[in-house]
XYZ file of C-alpha atoms in Angstrom:
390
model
C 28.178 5.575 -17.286
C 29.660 2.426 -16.215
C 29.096 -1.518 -17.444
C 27.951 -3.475 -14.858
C 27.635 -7.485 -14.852
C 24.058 -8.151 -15.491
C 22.721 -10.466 -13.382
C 19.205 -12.141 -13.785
C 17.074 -14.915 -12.584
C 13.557 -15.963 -14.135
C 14.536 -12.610 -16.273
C 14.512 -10.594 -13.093
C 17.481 -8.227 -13.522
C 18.656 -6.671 -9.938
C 20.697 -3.893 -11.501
C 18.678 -0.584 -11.430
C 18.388 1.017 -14.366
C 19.834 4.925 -15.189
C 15.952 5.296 -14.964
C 15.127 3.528 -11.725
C 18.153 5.438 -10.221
C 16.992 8.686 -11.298
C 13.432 7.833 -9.647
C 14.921 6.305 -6.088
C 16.715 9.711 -5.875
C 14.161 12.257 -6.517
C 11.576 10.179 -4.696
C 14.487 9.934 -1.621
C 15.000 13.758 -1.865
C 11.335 14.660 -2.129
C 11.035 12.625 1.061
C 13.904 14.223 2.716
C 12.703 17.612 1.963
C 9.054 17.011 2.119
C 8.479 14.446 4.714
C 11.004 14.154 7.167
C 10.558 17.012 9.372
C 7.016 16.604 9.513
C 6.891 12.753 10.349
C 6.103 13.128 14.012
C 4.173 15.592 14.089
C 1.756 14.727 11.631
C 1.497 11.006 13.506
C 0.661 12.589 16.825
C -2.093 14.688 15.295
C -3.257 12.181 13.096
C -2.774 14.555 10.170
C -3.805 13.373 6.631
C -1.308 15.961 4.808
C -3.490 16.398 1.700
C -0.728 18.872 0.133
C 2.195 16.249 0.152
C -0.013 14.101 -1.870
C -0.902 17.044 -4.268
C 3.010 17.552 -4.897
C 3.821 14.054 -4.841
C 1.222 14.089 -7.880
C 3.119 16.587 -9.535
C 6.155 14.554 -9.917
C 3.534 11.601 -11.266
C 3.881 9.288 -7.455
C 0.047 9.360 -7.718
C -0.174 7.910 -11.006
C 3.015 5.645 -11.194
C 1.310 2.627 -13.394
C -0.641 5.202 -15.257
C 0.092 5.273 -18.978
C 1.057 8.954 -20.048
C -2.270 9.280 -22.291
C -4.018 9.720 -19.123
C -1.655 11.769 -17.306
C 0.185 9.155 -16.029
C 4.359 8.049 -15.539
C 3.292 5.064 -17.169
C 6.157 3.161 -15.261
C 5.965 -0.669 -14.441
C 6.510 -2.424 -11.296
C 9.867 -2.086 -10.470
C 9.742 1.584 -10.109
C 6.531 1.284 -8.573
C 8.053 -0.685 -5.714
C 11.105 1.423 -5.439
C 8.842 4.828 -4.822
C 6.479 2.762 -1.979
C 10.096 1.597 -0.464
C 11.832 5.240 -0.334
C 8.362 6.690 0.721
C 8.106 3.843 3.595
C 12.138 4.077 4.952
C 10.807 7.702 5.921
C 6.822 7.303 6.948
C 4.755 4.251 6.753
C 1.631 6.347 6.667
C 2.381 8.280 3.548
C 3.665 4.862 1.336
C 1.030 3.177 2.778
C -1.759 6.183 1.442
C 0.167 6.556 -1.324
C 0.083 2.578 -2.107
C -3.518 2.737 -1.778
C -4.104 5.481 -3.991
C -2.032 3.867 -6.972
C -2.427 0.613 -6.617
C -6.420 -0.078 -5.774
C -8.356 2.905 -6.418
C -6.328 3.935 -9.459
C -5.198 0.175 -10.422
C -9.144 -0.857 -10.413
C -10.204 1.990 -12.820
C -7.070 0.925 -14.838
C -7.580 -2.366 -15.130
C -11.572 -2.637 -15.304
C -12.448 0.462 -16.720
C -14.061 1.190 -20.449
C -12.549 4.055 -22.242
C -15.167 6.368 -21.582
C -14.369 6.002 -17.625
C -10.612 5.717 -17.715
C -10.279 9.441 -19.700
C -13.125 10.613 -16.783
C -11.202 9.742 -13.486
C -7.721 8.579 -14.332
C -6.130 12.021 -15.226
C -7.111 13.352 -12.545
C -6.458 10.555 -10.173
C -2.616 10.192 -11.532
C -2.287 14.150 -10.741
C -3.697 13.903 -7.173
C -6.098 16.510 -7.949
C -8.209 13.457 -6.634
C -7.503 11.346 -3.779
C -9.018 7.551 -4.645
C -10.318 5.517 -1.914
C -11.429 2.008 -2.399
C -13.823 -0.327 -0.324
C -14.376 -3.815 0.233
C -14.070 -4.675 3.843
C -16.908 -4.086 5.941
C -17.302 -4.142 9.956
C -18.527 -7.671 10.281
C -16.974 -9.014 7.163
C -13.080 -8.920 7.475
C -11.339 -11.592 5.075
C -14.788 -12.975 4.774
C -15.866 -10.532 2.002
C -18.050 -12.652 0.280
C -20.262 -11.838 3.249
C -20.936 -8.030 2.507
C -23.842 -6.470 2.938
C -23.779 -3.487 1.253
C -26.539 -3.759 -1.543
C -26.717 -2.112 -4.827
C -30.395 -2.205 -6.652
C -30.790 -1.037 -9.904
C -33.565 1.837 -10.374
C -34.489 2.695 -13.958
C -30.691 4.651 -14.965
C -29.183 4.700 -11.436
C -28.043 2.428 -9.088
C -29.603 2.540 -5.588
C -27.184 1.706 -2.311
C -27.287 1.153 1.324
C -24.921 0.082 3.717
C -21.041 0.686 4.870
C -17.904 0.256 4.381
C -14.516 -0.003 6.985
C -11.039 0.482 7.143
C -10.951 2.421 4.269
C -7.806 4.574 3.718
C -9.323 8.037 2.560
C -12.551 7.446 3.588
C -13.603 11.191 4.728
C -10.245 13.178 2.127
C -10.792 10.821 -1.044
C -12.752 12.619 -3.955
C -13.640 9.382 -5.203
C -14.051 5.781 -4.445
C -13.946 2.359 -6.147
C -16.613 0.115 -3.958
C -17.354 -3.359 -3.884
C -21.437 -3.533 -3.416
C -23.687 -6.921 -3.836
C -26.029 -6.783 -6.143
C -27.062 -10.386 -6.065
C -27.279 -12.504 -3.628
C -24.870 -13.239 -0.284
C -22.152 -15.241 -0.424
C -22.392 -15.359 -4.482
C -18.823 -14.575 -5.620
C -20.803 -13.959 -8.913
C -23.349 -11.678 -7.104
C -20.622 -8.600 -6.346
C -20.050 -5.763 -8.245
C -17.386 -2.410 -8.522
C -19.387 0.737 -8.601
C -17.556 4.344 -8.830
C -18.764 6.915 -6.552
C -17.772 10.657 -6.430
C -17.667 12.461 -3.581
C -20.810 14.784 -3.057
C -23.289 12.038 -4.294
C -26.454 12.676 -2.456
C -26.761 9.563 0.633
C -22.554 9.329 0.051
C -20.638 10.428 3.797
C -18.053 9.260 5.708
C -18.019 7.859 9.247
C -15.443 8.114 11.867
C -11.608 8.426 11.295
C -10.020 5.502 13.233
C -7.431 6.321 15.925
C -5.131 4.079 15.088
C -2.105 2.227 16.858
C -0.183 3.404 13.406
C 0.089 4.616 10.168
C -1.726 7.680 12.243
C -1.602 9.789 9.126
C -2.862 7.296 6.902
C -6.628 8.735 6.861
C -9.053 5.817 7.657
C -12.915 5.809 8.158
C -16.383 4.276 7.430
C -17.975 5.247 4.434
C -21.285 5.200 4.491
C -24.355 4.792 1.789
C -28.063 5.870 2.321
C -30.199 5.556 -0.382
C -26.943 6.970 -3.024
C -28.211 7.099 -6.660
C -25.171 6.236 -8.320
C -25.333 6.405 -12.232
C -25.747 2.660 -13.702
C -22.630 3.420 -16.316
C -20.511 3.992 -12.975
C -20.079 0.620 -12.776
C -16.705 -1.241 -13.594
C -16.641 -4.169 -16.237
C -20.109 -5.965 -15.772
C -22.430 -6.753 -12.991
C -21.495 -9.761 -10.939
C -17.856 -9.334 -11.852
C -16.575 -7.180 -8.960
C -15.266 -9.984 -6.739
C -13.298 -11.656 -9.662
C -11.856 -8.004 -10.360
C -10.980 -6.961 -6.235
C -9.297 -10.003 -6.228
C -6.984 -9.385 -9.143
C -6.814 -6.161 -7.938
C -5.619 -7.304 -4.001
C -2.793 -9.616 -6.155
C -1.310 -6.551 -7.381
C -1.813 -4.642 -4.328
C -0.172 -7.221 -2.027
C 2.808 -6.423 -4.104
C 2.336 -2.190 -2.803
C 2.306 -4.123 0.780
C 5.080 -6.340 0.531
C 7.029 -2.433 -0.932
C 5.525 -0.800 2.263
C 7.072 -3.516 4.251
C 10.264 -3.659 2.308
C 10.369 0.448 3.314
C 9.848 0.209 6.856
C 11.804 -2.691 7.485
C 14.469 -1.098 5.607
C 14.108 2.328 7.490
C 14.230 0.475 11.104
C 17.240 -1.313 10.055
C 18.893 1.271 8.928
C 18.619 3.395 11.966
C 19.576 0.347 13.888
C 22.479 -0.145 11.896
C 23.629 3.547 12.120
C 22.963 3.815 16.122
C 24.588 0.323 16.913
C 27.905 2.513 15.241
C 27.612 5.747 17.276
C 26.498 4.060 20.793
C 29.008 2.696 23.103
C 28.960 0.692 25.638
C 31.735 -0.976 27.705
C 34.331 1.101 25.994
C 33.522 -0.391 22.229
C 30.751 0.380 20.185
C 27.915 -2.040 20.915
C 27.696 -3.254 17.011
C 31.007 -4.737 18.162
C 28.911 -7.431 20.503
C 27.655 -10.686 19.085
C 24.315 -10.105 20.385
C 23.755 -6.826 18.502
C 25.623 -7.889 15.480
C 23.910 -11.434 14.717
C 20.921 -8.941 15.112
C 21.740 -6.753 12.516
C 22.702 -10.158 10.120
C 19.227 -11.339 10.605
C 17.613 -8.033 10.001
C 20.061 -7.657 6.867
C 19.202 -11.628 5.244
C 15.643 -11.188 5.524
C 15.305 -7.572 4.119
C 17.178 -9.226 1.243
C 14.814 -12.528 1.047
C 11.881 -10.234 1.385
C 13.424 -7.919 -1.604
C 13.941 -11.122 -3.847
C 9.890 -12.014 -3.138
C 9.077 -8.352 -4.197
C 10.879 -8.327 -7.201
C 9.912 -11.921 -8.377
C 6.501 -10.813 -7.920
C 6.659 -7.397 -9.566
C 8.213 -8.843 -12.758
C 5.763 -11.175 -13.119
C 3.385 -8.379 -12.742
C 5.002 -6.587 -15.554
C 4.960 -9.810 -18.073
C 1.225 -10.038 -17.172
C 1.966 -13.694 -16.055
C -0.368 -15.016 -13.039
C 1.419 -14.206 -9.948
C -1.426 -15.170 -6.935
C 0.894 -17.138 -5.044
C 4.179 -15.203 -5.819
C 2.366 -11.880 -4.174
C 0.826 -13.859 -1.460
C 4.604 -15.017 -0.198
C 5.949 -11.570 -1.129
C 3.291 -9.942 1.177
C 3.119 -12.559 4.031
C 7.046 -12.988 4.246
C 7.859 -8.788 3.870
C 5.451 -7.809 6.061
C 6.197 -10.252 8.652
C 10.263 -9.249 8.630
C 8.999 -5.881 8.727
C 7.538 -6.807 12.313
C 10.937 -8.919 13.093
C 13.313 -5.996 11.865
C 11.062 -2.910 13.311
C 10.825 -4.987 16.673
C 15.055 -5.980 16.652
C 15.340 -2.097 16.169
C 13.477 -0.959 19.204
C 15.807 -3.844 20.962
C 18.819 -2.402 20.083
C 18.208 1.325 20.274
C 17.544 -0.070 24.184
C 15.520 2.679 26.176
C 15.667 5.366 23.279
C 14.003 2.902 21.599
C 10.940 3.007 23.235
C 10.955 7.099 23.319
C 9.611 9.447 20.191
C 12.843 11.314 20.406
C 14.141 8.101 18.012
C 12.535 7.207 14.853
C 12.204 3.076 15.852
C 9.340 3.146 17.858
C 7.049 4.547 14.919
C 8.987 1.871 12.517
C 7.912 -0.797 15.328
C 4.077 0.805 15.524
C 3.699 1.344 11.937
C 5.053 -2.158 10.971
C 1.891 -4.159 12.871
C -0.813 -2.738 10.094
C 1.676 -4.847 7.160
C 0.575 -8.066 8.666
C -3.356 -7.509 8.883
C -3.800 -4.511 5.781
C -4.964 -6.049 2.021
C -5.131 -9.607 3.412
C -4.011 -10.551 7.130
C -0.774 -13.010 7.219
C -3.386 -16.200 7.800
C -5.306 -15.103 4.513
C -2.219 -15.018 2.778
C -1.031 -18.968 4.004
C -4.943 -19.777 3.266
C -3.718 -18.646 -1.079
C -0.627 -19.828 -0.495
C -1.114 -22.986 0.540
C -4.430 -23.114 -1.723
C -1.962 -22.459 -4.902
C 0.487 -24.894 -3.947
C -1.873 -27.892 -3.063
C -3.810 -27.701 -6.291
């Protein structure tokens, strides 16, 4: 044990605790271990690696916000960013699944849920022996969700639904899903509501798995509803309220985006940083050039500005205060470095850059799905700008 100088701003302290510490390495050494010598492979198969996720449950990564009552790690924030960023720095795809998992499937049962529904799915949700999926987009309404047209009708005890859902991250693996379904009329933010279905409801499938640019082993796919009786008391909080609650939900979430971000930007510049060292060029190692070097400054000032969004954002999040348009920058600036620093990477790595023997170009592919995933980059200067001008 050592004393450290404690240094804080708006009560944000940037020293880790023995606790945080303790979590960055066993999540760093899982990943190591775990992920590392799979990473390519499973991106050029498109592999969803169900079995990572199972372990990563058993060390409580599937359930990091979940108090322990439920079978949860019943951590706050700053941990929870610190296991997306260590996940990210290896593999996009598996921070960005696990992200998912925690933060909207999990996170919506968490914070909407009555007691009754919490002690069904949350135990087993914060152990990974379910995957959660979570729907609101749909194919012709993107950031428009207000649009859907998914309906829900009630029918004496059950709920009846028709329609589908896209982009969703465990569509076809995910044992149960948190869905966003209009039960009143269109364009009604008041006429939306969040409906839990299981997997193996009758009229419940999946569609197609995307083939995706990146995060290739990040499972995503249509789901799809045909006349699914789904059990009235599956639905979250009341009727009507399921727009309110996604977007509370997509505030905390664009914190598990901005974490993604952090990772991969981190990972890129890392690599960047390590190869600029060992390459040479011209007799001198090519970090020794200005034009590499003011690179690897940039890359190095706005992982840090992107890191002091994050962390504004998640404490916030942890003192329950409003944090709309602290999540909104955290998400739009992080994800948008993550681009800058992925894309700088490829630069300096050259022509190995641009190869899968080196670990950039999947940083640089990856990085793209930051700045459109939970809210594209315009969405998030649409709240920004909304929360500023009020």
């Amino acid at each position: 044990m050592h004393s450290t100088v404690e240094t804080e701003l708006n009560g944000v302290n940037f020293n880790h605790s023995d606790n945080q510490q303790m979590i960055i390495n066993m999540v760093r050494d899982f990943a190591e271990k775990n992920i590392r010598p799979h990473v390519m492979e499973w991106d050029e198969a498109q592999t969803f690696p169900i079995e990572t996720f199972k372990k990563l449950g058993e060390l409580g990564l599937m359930g990091v916000l979940v108090p322990e009552e439920y079978g949860g790690s019943g951590f706050g924030y700053f941990e929870y960013v610190n296991v997306i960023v260590e996940i990210a720095k290896v593999c996009g795809s598996i921070g960005l699944s696990v992200a998912a998992h925690n933060s909207l499937c999990t996170g919506h049962i968490l914070a909407f849920g009555n007691e009754e529904q919490k002690s069904k799915w949350l135990p087993k949700l914060a152990t990974a022996e379910w995957i959660g999926a979570w729907g609101l987009t749909e194919a012709n309404t993107g950031s428009d969700a207000m649009g859907m047209n998914t309906t829900a009708v009630l029918d004496g005890d059950h709920y009846v639904i028709n329609g589908s859902k896209n982009w969703i991250t465990h569509g076809k693996s995910g044992d149960v899903a948190v869905v966003m379904i209009r039960t009143g009329e269109k364009g009604d933010s008041k006429g939306i509501s969040a409906i839990v279905i299981e997997k193996g409801t009758p009229g419940f499938t999946h569609g197609k798995k995307e083939n995706k640019l990146g995060m290739r082993a990040s499972e995503t796919t249509e789901l799809i509803f045909d006349n699914c009786r789904v059990p009235k008391e599956n639905l979250l909080g009341k009727e009507g309220e399921g727009f309110k609650q996604a977007m509370y939900i997509l505030d905390g979430g664009r914190i598990s985006i901005a974490a993604l971000s952090l990772g991969i930007a981190k990972g890129a510049f890392e690599a960047a940083l390590a190869y600029s060292q060992e390459r040479h060029q011209f007799g001198k190692a090519i970090s020794s050039f200005q034009g590499i070097s003011f690179k690897l400054a940039d890359m190095a000032t706005e992982i840090e500005a992107a890191e002091l969004l994050i962390m504004q954002a998640a404490d916030l999040k942890n003192r329950g205060k409003k944090l709309t348009k602290e999540s909104a920058m955290a998400k739009y600036f992080a994800s948008e470095v993550c681009v800058r620093a992925s894309t700088e990477a490829v630069q300096i790595f050259g022509g190995y850059g641009y190869t899968k023997d080196f670990p950039v170009e999947k940083f640089y592919r990856d990085s793209k799905l930051c700045t459109i995933g939970e809210g594209t980059s315009e969405i998030q200067k649409l709240v920004i700008a909304r929360e500023i001008l009020k």
